[in-house]
Amino acid sequence: MVELSPPALDSVFHALADPTRRAMLRSLAAGERNIGELAAPHAMSLAAASKHVKVLERAGLVRRRIMGRSHLCRIETRPLAAADDWLRFYQRLWSRSFDALDDILCEEPAPSARSDGESS
Amino acid sequence: MTDVVLETLRLTRRFDSPPERVFDAWLNPEVAARWLFTTPGSERHTTALDVRVGGAWKMTDRRDGVDYTALGEYRVIDRPRRLVFSFGMPQFSPEFAEVTVEFAPDGDGCLMTLSQDRVHTDSIGPLTAGWAAMFDALAGLVAAA
């Protein structure tokens, strides 16, 4: 299980909540990109793209290295794994709970409910 | 101060019971104790539900001799349409999430949708300042363990 502190996990979910940043991550998953390459598909200024990259950096999802005048960005997958762990944990918890609830509702029909005991 | 609420989890399930019955299963302590925050191998389960807006709820489940506690506060109780409560498991994390459960009639059954949001720490206002302090203390304890 990948552990991340709650504030760190908050910043990951915050970063992922924006469609532009998700698209940037998808692009980075294919390889390193500079800010211009990340901005290009979104018709946005370099400054605006840089802001998005900063949010991704703060969440630990992107590392930036400076090569001369170019800022090269690279994806970091560890925080994504932590976010995924979080989702899976609660998804399992609720799914199991709903299974149990379904059993209870089936075994004790309400007075107003259909009285046939057969499952259709 | 930004108020960032991040919906991170959404589950939908259909039940062969009307919304009223499914809704009540969350708030009736005898029924809730049998499915909510419990497991088939539970050795002991305690349920304390103060069912009113602002009321606290707490459920503890003992497994392999260890007590696991889930707790929170009711935010919206709109029978049989909508239930909103905060939810945390302090042993695992100092954070609290907000859970919204919606119940929609579906034929002679009910379509129940649960969404769980992480409430960004920035959005903790004066109302929950006490909780914020408690979370910080818990975070310290967790970090020290």
PDB file of C-alpha atoms in Angstrom:
ATOM      1  CA  MET A   1       0.000   0.000   0.000  1.00  0.00           C
ATOM      2  CA  VAL A   2       1.395   3.366  -1.007  1.00  0.00           C
ATOM      3  CA  GLU A   3       1.066   5.813   1.859  1.00  0.00           C
ATOM      4  CA  LEU A   4       0.610   9.528   1.385  1.00  0.00           C
ATOM      5  CA  SER A   5      -0.335  12.012   4.073  1.00  0.00           C
ATOM      6  CA  PRO A   6      -3.897  13.379   3.812  1.00  0.00           C
ATOM      7  CA  PRO A   7      -2.761  16.878   2.721  1.00  0.00           C
ATOM      8  CA  ALA A   8      -0.584  15.270   0.042  1.00  0.00           C
ATOM      9  CA  LEU A   9      -3.497  13.156  -1.125  1.00  0.00           C
ATOM     10  CA  ASP A  10      -5.723  16.264  -1.152  1.00  0.00           C
ATOM     11  CA  SER A  11      -3.299  18.005  -3.472  1.00  0.00           C
ATOM     12  CA  VAL A  12      -3.281  14.963  -5.764  1.00  0.00           C
ATOM     13  CA  PHE A  13      -7.082  14.922  -6.033  1.00  0.00           C
ATOM     14  CA  HIS A  14      -7.110  18.690  -6.471  1.00  0.00           C
ATOM     15  CA  ALA A  15      -4.588  18.388  -9.324  1.00  0.00           C
ATOM     16  CA  LEU A  16      -6.601  15.603 -10.941  1.00  0.00           C
ATOM     17  CA  ALA A  17      -9.903  17.488 -10.670  1.00  0.00           C
ATOM     18  CA  ASP A  18      -9.030  19.677 -13.666  1.00  0.00           C
ATOM     19  CA  PRO A  19      -9.485  18.263 -17.216  1.00  0.00           C
ATOM     20  CA  THR A  20      -6.572  20.287 -18.644  1.00  0.00           C
ATOM     21  CA  ARG A  21      -4.212  18.888 -16.038  1.00  0.00           C
ATOM     22  CA  ARG A  22      -5.474  15.376 -16.631  1.00  0.00           C
ATOM     23  CA  ALA A  23      -4.796  15.820 -20.355  1.00  0.00           C
ATOM     24  CA  MET A  24      -1.298  17.092 -19.533  1.00  0.00           C
ATOM     25  CA  LEU A  25      -0.644  13.996 -17.436  1.00  0.00           C
ATOM     26  CA  ARG A  26      -1.835  11.744 -20.249  1.00  0.00           C
ATOM     27  CA  SER A  27       0.542  13.496 -22.593  1.00  0.00           C
ATOM     28  CA  LEU A  28       3.388  13.157 -20.076  1.00  0.00           C
ATOM     29  CA  ALA A  29       2.668   9.467 -19.674  1.00  0.00           C
ATOM     30  CA  ALA A  30       3.987   9.083 -23.237  1.00  0.00           C
ATOM     31  CA  GLY A  31       7.246  10.842 -22.385  1.00  0.00           C
ATOM     32  CA  GLU A  32       8.930  14.066 -21.328  1.00  0.00           C
ATOM     33  CA  ARG A  33       7.409  17.322 -22.622  1.00  0.00           C
ATOM     34  CA  ASN A  34       8.397  20.952 -22.348  1.00  0.00           C
ATOM     35  CA  ILE A  35       5.918  23.631 -21.297  1.00  0.00           C
ATOM     36  CA  GLY A  36       5.281  24.687 -24.904  1.00  0.00           C
ATOM     37  CA  GLU A  37       4.381  21.139 -25.892  1.00  0.00           C
ATOM     38  CA  LEU A  38       2.043  20.853 -22.917  1.00  0.00           C
ATOM     39  CA  ALA A  39       0.359  24.175 -23.758  1.00  0.00           C
ATOM     40  CA  ALA A  40      -0.072  23.522 -27.504  1.00  0.00           C
ATOM     41  CA  PRO A  41      -3.169  21.241 -27.514  1.00  0.00           C
ATOM     42  CA  HIS A  42      -5.043  23.566 -25.142  1.00  0.00           C
ATOM     43  CA  ALA A  43      -4.622  26.879 -26.982  1.00  0.00           C
ATOM     44  CA  MET A  44      -3.255  28.490 -23.845  1.00  0.00           C
ATOM     45  CA  SER A  45      -0.345  30.773 -23.052  1.00  0.00           C
ATOM     46  CA  LEU A  46       2.908  29.434 -21.677  1.00  0.00           C
ATOM     47  CA  ALA A  47       2.171  31.255 -18.439  1.00  0.00           C
ATOM     48  CA  ALA A  48      -1.204  29.541 -18.080  1.00  0.00           C
ATOM     49  CA  ALA A  49       0.324  26.156 -18.862  1.00  0.00           C
ATOM     50  CA  SER A  50       3.075  26.834 -16.365  1.00  0.00           C
ATOM     51  CA  LYS A  51       0.455  27.485 -13.670  1.00  0.00           C
ATOM     52  CA  HIS A  52      -1.108  24.090 -14.313  1.00  0.00           C
ATOM     53  CA  VAL A  53       2.311  22.450 -14.214  1.00  0.00           C
ATOM     54  CA  LYS A  54       2.964  24.109 -10.848  1.00  0.00           C
ATOM     55  CA  VAL A  55      -0.212  22.535  -9.430  1.00  0.00           C
ATOM     56  CA  LEU A  56       0.920  19.159 -10.754  1.00  0.00           C
ATOM     57  CA  GLU A  57       4.378  19.724  -9.268  1.00  0.00           C
ATOM     58  CA  ARG A  58       2.945  20.591  -5.857  1.00  0.00           C
ATOM     59  CA  ALA A  59       0.994  17.334  -5.922  1.00  0.00           C
ATOM     60  CA  GLY A  60       4.219  15.489  -6.701  1.00  0.00           C
ATOM     61  CA  LEU A  61       2.765  14.303 -10.018  1.00  0.00           C
ATOM     62  CA  VAL A  62       5.301  16.113 -12.182  1.00  0.00           C
ATOM     63  CA  ARG A  63       9.021  16.756 -11.919  1.00  0.00           C
ATOM     64  CA  ARG A  64      10.510  19.634 -13.866  1.00  0.00           C
ATOM     65  CA  ARG A  65      14.119  19.932 -14.956  1.00  0.00           C
ATOM     66  CA  ILE A  66      15.625  22.917 -16.689  1.00  0.00           C
ATOM     67  CA  MET A  67      17.651  22.264 -19.833  1.00  0.00           C
ATOM     68  CA  GLY A  68      19.002  25.585 -21.037  1.00  0.00           C
ATOM     69  CA  ARG A  69      15.894  27.642 -21.833  1.00  0.00           C
ATOM     70  CA  SER A  70      13.575  24.682 -21.876  1.00  0.00           C
ATOM     71  CA  HIS A  71      11.667  23.337 -18.883  1.00  0.00           C
ATOM     72  CA  LEU A  72      11.250  19.607 -19.327  1.00  0.00           C
ATOM     73  CA  CYS A  73       8.458  17.900 -17.405  1.00  0.00           C
ATOM     74  CA  ARG A  74       8.277  14.275 -16.424  1.00  0.00           C
ATOM     75  CA  ILE A  75       5.412  12.336 -14.809  1.00  0.00           C
ATOM     76  CA  GLU A  76       5.748  10.823 -11.329  1.00  0.00           C
ATOM     77  CA  THR A  77       3.406   7.897 -10.783  1.00  0.00           C
ATOM     78  CA  ARG A  78       3.789   7.256  -7.045  1.00  0.00           C
ATOM     79  CA  PRO A  79       1.111   9.775  -5.941  1.00  0.00           C
ATOM     80  CA  LEU A  80      -1.267   8.342  -8.563  1.00  0.00           C
ATOM     81  CA  ALA A  81      -0.830   4.915  -7.017  1.00  0.00           C
ATOM     82  CA  ALA A  82      -1.656   6.372  -3.605  1.00  0.00           C
ATOM     83  CA  ALA A  83      -4.816   8.032  -4.937  1.00  0.00           C
ATOM     84  CA  ASP A  84      -5.778   4.754  -6.568  1.00  0.00           C
ATOM     85  CA  ASP A  85      -5.252   2.889  -3.273  1.00  0.00           C
ATOM     86  CA  TRP A  86      -7.530   5.373  -1.527  1.00  0.00           C
ATOM     87  CA  LEU A  87     -10.273   4.884  -4.110  1.00  0.00           C
ATOM     88  CA  ARG A  88     -10.003   1.109  -4.055  1.00  0.00           C
ATOM     89  CA  PHE A  89     -10.142   0.972  -0.264  1.00  0.00           C
ATOM     90  CA  TYR A  90     -13.426   2.908  -0.057  1.00  0.00           C
ATOM     91  CA  GLN A  91     -14.882   1.317  -3.164  1.00  0.00           C
ATOM     92  CA  ARG A  92     -14.407  -2.125  -1.557  1.00  0.00           C
ATOM     93  CA  LEU A  93     -15.765  -0.942   1.759  1.00  0.00           C
ATOM     94  CA  TRP A  94     -18.973   0.457   0.254  1.00  0.00           C
ATOM     95  CA  SER A  95     -19.492  -2.387  -2.211  1.00  0.00           C
ATOM     96  CA  ARG A  96     -19.280  -4.964   0.566  1.00  0.00           C
ATOM     97  CA  SER A  97     -21.640  -2.898   2.708  1.00  0.00           C
ATOM     98  CA  PHE A  98     -24.184  -2.658  -0.107  1.00  0.00           C
ATOM     99  CA  ASP A  99     -24.024  -6.437  -0.615  1.00  0.00           C
ATOM    100  CA  ALA A 100     -24.883  -6.902   3.061  1.00  0.00           C
ATOM    101  CA  LEU A 101     -27.661  -4.294   2.852  1.00  0.00           C
ATOM    102  CA  ASP A 102     -29.123  -6.064  -0.165  1.00  0.00           C
ATOM    103  CA  ASP A 103     -29.229  -9.341   1.787  1.00  0.00           C
ATOM    104  CA  ILE A 104     -31.051  -7.662   4.677  1.00  0.00           C
ATOM    105  CA  LEU A 105     -33.599  -5.963   2.428  1.00  0.00           C
ATOM    106  CA  CYS A 106     -34.301  -9.248   0.638  1.00  0.00           C
ATOM    107  CA  GLU A 107     -34.786 -11.328   3.762  1.00  0.00           C
ATOM    108  CA  GLU A 108     -37.189  -8.927   5.471  1.00  0.00           C
ATOM    109  CA  PRO A 109     -39.813  -7.781   2.995  1.00  0.00           C
ATOM    110  CA  ALA A 110     -41.627  -4.670   4.133  1.00  0.00           C
ATOM    111  CA  PRO A 111     -45.350  -5.127   4.822  1.00  0.00           C
ATOM    112  CA  SER A 112     -46.241  -3.124   1.723  1.00  0.00           C
ATOM    113  CA  ALA A 113     -43.801  -4.969  -0.521  1.00  0.00           C
ATOM    114  CA  ARG A 114     -44.631  -7.876  -2.794  1.00  0.00           C
ATOM    115  CA  SER A 115     -45.287 -10.955  -0.714  1.00  0.00           C
ATOM    116  CA  ASP A 116     -43.933 -13.509  -3.172  1.00  0.00           C
ATOM    117  CA  GLY A 117     -40.720 -14.975  -1.875  1.00  0.00           C
ATOM    118  CA  GLU A 118     -39.371 -15.884  -5.261  1.00  0.00           C
ATOM    119  CA  SER A 119     -36.576 -14.022  -6.898  1.00  0.00           C
ATOM    120  CA  SER A 120     -37.371 -13.030 -10.437  1.00  0.00           C
TER     121      SER A 120
ATOM    122  CA  MET B   1      -9.824  30.831   1.324  1.00  0.00           C
ATOM    123  CA  THR B   2     -10.913  28.478  -1.408  1.00  0.00           C
ATOM    124  CA  ASP B   3     -13.702  26.019  -0.987  1.00  0.00           C
ATOM    125  CA  VAL B   4     -12.517  23.084  -2.981  1.00  0.00           C
ATOM    126  CA  VAL B   5     -14.639  19.976  -2.775  1.00  0.00           C
ATOM    127  CA  LEU B   6     -13.376  17.051  -4.744  1.00  0.00           C
ATOM    128  CA  GLU B   7     -15.746  14.311  -5.659  1.00  0.00           C
ATOM    129  CA  THR B   8     -13.575  11.268  -5.758  1.00  0.00           C
ATOM    130  CA  LEU B   9     -15.839   8.286  -5.504  1.00  0.00           C
ATOM    131  CA  ARG B  10     -19.294   7.485  -6.866  1.00  0.00           C
ATOM    132  CA  LEU B  11     -21.155   4.196  -6.642  1.00  0.00           C
ATOM    133  CA  THR B  12     -24.659   3.313  -7.771  1.00  0.00           C
ATOM    134  CA  ARG B  13     -26.618   0.265  -6.683  1.00  0.00           C
ATOM    135  CA  ARG B  14     -30.181  -0.846  -7.374  1.00  0.00           C
ATOM    136  CA  PHE B  15     -32.264  -2.429  -4.632  1.00  0.00           C
ATOM    137  CA  ASP B  16     -35.571  -4.271  -4.942  1.00  0.00           C
ATOM    138  CA  SER B  17     -37.070  -2.127  -2.192  1.00  0.00           C
ATOM    139  CA  PRO B  18     -38.708   1.302  -2.226  1.00  0.00           C
ATOM    140  CA  PRO B  19     -36.551   4.356  -1.407  1.00  0.00           C
ATOM    141  CA  GLU B  20     -38.149   4.748   2.059  1.00  0.00           C
ATOM    142  CA  ARG B  21     -36.953   1.331   3.157  1.00  0.00           C
ATOM    143  CA  VAL B  22     -33.447   1.741   1.780  1.00  0.00           C
ATOM    144  CA  PHE B  23     -33.209   5.201   3.312  1.00  0.00           C
ATOM    145  CA  ASP B  24     -34.330   3.928   6.725  1.00  0.00           C
ATOM    146  CA  ALA B  25     -31.727   1.163   6.634  1.00  0.00           C
ATOM    147  CA  TRP B  26     -29.070   3.862   7.070  1.00  0.00           C
ATOM    148  CA  LEU B  27     -30.663   5.493  10.105  1.00  0.00           C
ATOM    149  CA  ASN B  28     -32.424   2.701  11.992  1.00  0.00           C
ATOM    150  CA  PRO B  29     -29.748   1.567  14.484  1.00  0.00           C
ATOM    151  CA  GLU B  30     -30.922  -2.070  14.577  1.00  0.00           C
ATOM    152  CA  VAL B  31     -30.820  -2.357  10.790  1.00  0.00           C
ATOM    153  CA  ALA B  32     -27.707  -0.230  10.240  1.00  0.00           C
ATOM    154  CA  ALA B  33     -25.782  -2.291  12.790  1.00  0.00           C
ATOM    155  CA  ARG B  34     -26.182  -5.320  10.562  1.00  0.00           C
ATOM    156  CA  TRP B  35     -24.589  -3.948   7.409  1.00  0.00           C
ATOM    157  CA  LEU B  36     -22.967  -0.557   7.893  1.00  0.00           C
ATOM    158  CA  PHE B  37     -19.321  -0.557   8.983  1.00  0.00           C
ATOM    159  CA  THR B  38     -19.475  -4.144  10.088  1.00  0.00           C
ATOM    160  CA  THR B  39     -18.191  -7.427   8.723  1.00  0.00           C
ATOM    161  CA  PRO B  40     -19.414 -11.023   8.871  1.00  0.00           C
ATOM    162  CA  GLY B  41     -16.566 -11.868  11.279  1.00  0.00           C
ATOM    163  CA  SER B  42     -17.456  -9.057  13.674  1.00  0.00           C
ATOM    164  CA  GLU B  43     -16.964  -9.988  17.337  1.00  0.00           C
ATOM    165  CA  ARG B  44     -18.816  -6.993  18.706  1.00  0.00           C
ATOM    166  CA  HIS B  45     -20.573  -4.076  17.103  1.00  0.00           C
ATOM    167  CA  THR B  46     -21.754  -0.912  18.789  1.00  0.00           C
ATOM    168  CA  THR B  47     -23.933   1.691  17.151  1.00  0.00           C
ATOM    169  CA  ALA B  48     -24.748   5.172  18.387  1.00  0.00           C
ATOM    170  CA  LEU B  49     -26.751   7.256  15.938  1.00  0.00           C
ATOM    171  CA  ASP B  50     -28.026  10.684  16.944  1.00  0.00           C
ATOM    172  CA  VAL B  51     -30.302  11.020  13.939  1.00  0.00           C
ATOM    173  CA  ARG B  52     -30.780  14.764  13.499  1.00  0.00           C
ATOM    174  CA  VAL B  53     -28.959  17.408  11.491  1.00  0.00           C
ATOM    175  CA  GLY B  54     -25.774  18.168  13.441  1.00  0.00           C
ATOM    176  CA  GLY B  55     -26.118  14.932  15.409  1.00  0.00           C
ATOM    177  CA  ALA B  56     -23.136  12.614  15.736  1.00  0.00           C
ATOM    178  CA  TRP B  57     -22.996   9.007  14.634  1.00  0.00           C
ATOM    179  CA  LYS B  58     -20.443   6.424  15.667  1.00  0.00           C
ATOM    180  CA  MET B  59     -20.062   2.748  14.895  1.00  0.00           C
ATOM    181  CA  THR B  60     -17.418   0.447  16.306  1.00  0.00           C
ATOM    182  CA  ASP B  61     -16.692  -3.004  15.003  1.00  0.00           C
ATOM    183  CA  ARG B  62     -14.380  -5.483  16.744  1.00  0.00           C
ATOM    184  CA  ARG B  63     -12.363  -7.793  14.521  1.00  0.00           C
ATOM    185  CA  ASP B  64      -9.579 -10.045  15.761  1.00  0.00           C
ATOM    186  CA  GLY B  65      -9.742  -8.262  19.102  1.00  0.00           C
ATOM    187  CA  VAL B  66      -9.242  -4.820  17.587  1.00  0.00           C
ATOM    188  CA  ASP B  67     -11.928  -2.114  17.649  1.00  0.00           C
ATOM    189  CA  TYR B  68     -12.395  -0.202  14.405  1.00  0.00           C
ATOM    190  CA  THR B  69     -14.370   3.003  14.645  1.00  0.00           C
ATOM    191  CA  ALA B  70     -16.154   4.999  11.973  1.00  0.00           C
ATOM    192  CA  LEU B  71     -17.755   8.269  12.991  1.00  0.00           C
ATOM    193  CA  GLY B  72     -19.147  11.536  11.730  1.00  0.00           C
ATOM    194  CA  GLU B  73     -22.018  13.953  11.813  1.00  0.00           C
ATOM    195  CA  TYR B  74     -25.328  14.169   9.955  1.00  0.00           C
ATOM    196  CA  ARG B  75     -25.558  17.149   7.608  1.00  0.00           C
ATOM    197  CA  VAL B  76     -28.764  16.581   5.603  1.00  0.00           C
ATOM    198  CA  ILE B  77     -31.614  14.196   6.446  1.00  0.00           C
ATOM    199  CA  ASP B  78     -34.228  14.457   3.697  1.00  0.00           C
ATOM    200  CA  ARG B  79     -36.300  11.263   3.789  1.00  0.00           C
ATOM    201  CA  PRO B  80     -36.463   9.453   1.408  1.00  0.00           C
ATOM    202  CA  ARG B  81     -34.409  11.435  -1.090  1.00  0.00           C
ATOM    203  CA  ARG B  82     -31.077  12.468   0.304  1.00  0.00           C
ATOM    204  CA  LEU B  83     -28.753  11.801   3.204  1.00  0.00           C
ATOM    205  CA  VAL B  84     -25.487  13.660   3.772  1.00  0.00           C
ATOM    206  CA  PHE B  85     -23.028  12.952   6.554  1.00  0.00           C
ATOM    207  CA  SER B  86     -19.392  13.390   7.353  1.00  0.00           C
ATOM    208  CA  PHE B  87     -17.379  10.240   7.733  1.00  0.00           C
ATOM    209  CA  GLY B  88     -13.981   9.463   9.130  1.00  0.00           C
ATOM    210  CA  MET B  89     -12.004   6.495  10.395  1.00  0.00           C
ATOM    211  CA  PRO B  90      -9.506   8.099  12.782  1.00  0.00           C
ATOM    212  CA  GLN B  91      -7.378   4.957  13.086  1.00  0.00           C
ATOM    213  CA  PHE B  92      -6.520   5.074   9.419  1.00  0.00           C
ATOM    214  CA  SER B  93      -6.567   8.745   8.624  1.00  0.00           C
ATOM    215  CA  PRO B  94      -7.148  12.095  10.338  1.00  0.00           C
ATOM    216  CA  GLU B  95      -9.216  13.255   7.366  1.00  0.00           C
ATOM    217  CA  PHE B  96     -12.976  13.406   7.138  1.00  0.00           C
ATOM    218  CA  ALA B  97     -14.912  12.908   3.935  1.00  0.00           C
ATOM    219  CA  GLU B  98     -18.432  14.011   3.118  1.00  0.00           C
ATOM    220  CA  VAL B  99     -20.736  11.269   1.966  1.00  0.00           C
ATOM    221  CA  THR B 100     -23.930  11.988   0.030  1.00  0.00           C
ATOM    222  CA  VAL B 101     -26.452   9.213  -0.551  1.00  0.00           C
ATOM    223  CA  GLU B 102     -29.289   9.802  -2.979  1.00  0.00           C
ATOM    224  CA  PHE B 103     -32.325   7.569  -3.333  1.00  0.00           C
ATOM    225  CA  ALA B 104     -34.378   7.583  -6.522  1.00  0.00           C
ATOM    226  CA  PRO B 105     -37.465   5.458  -7.206  1.00  0.00           C
ATOM    227  CA  ASP B 106     -36.760   2.898  -9.936  1.00  0.00           C
ATOM    228  CA  GLY B 107     -39.818   0.857 -10.843  1.00  0.00           C
ATOM    229  CA  ASP B 108     -40.746  -0.934  -7.611  1.00  0.00           C
ATOM    230  CA  GLY B 109     -37.195  -0.546  -6.386  1.00  0.00           C
ATOM    231  CA  CYS B 110     -34.682   2.131  -5.615  1.00  0.00           C
ATOM    232  CA  LEU B 111     -31.565   3.402  -7.270  1.00  0.00           C
ATOM    233  CA  MET B 112     -29.101   4.461  -4.599  1.00  0.00           C
ATOM    234  CA  THR B 113     -26.099   6.612  -5.473  1.00  0.00           C
ATOM    235  CA  LEU B 114     -23.325   7.234  -3.018  1.00  0.00           C
ATOM    236  CA  SER B 115     -20.685   9.855  -3.608  1.00  0.00           C
ATOM    237  CA  GLN B 116     -17.783  10.494  -1.316  1.00  0.00           C
ATOM    238  CA  ASP B 117     -15.966  13.811  -1.428  1.00  0.00           C
ATOM    239  CA  ARG B 118     -12.694  14.743   0.068  1.00  0.00           C
ATOM    240  CA  VAL B 119     -13.195  18.143   1.555  1.00  0.00           C
ATOM    241  CA  HIS B 120     -10.096  20.200   0.965  1.00  0.00           C
ATOM    242  CA  THR B 121      -8.517  21.338   4.214  1.00  0.00           C
ATOM    243  CA  ASP B 122      -8.681  24.955   2.997  1.00  0.00           C
ATOM    244  CA  SER B 123     -12.461  24.800   3.244  1.00  0.00           C
ATOM    245  CA  ILE B 124     -12.517  24.066   6.972  1.00  0.00           C
ATOM    246  CA  GLY B 125     -14.255  27.128   8.318  1.00  0.00           C
ATOM    247  CA  PRO B 126     -14.984  28.433  11.809  1.00  0.00           C
ATOM    248  CA  LEU B 127     -17.799  25.918  12.283  1.00  0.00           C
ATOM    249  CA  THR B 128     -15.438  22.999  12.108  1.00  0.00           C
ATOM    250  CA  ALA B 129     -12.445  24.690  13.710  1.00  0.00           C
ATOM    251  CA  GLY B 130     -12.761  22.363  16.687  1.00  0.00           C
ATOM    252  CA  TRP B 131     -12.585  19.406  14.416  1.00  0.00           C
ATOM    253  CA  ALA B 132      -9.623  20.877  12.582  1.00  0.00           C
ATOM    254  CA  ALA B 133      -7.715  21.040  15.860  1.00  0.00           C
ATOM    255  CA  MET B 134      -8.716  17.455  16.604  1.00  0.00           C
ATOM    256  CA  PHE B 135      -7.521  16.332  13.184  1.00  0.00           C
ATOM    257  CA  ASP B 136      -4.186  18.031  13.739  1.00  0.00           C
ATOM    258  CA  ALA B 137      -3.799  16.267  17.069  1.00  0.00           C
ATOM    259  CA  LEU B 138      -4.675  12.949  15.452  1.00  0.00           C
ATOM    260  CA  ALA B 139      -2.275  13.604  12.611  1.00  0.00           C
ATOM    261  CA  GLY B 140       0.450  14.148  15.214  1.00  0.00           C
ATOM    262  CA  LEU B 141      -0.416  10.891  16.943  1.00  0.00           C
ATOM    263  CA  VAL B 142      -0.465   8.972  13.684  1.00  0.00           C
ATOM    264  CA  ALA B 143       2.864  10.488  12.656  1.00  0.00           C
ATOM    265  CA  ALA B 144       4.404   9.649  16.035  1.00  0.00           C
ATOM    266  CA  ALA B 145       3.207   6.030  15.976  1.00  0.00           C
TER     267      ALA B 145
END
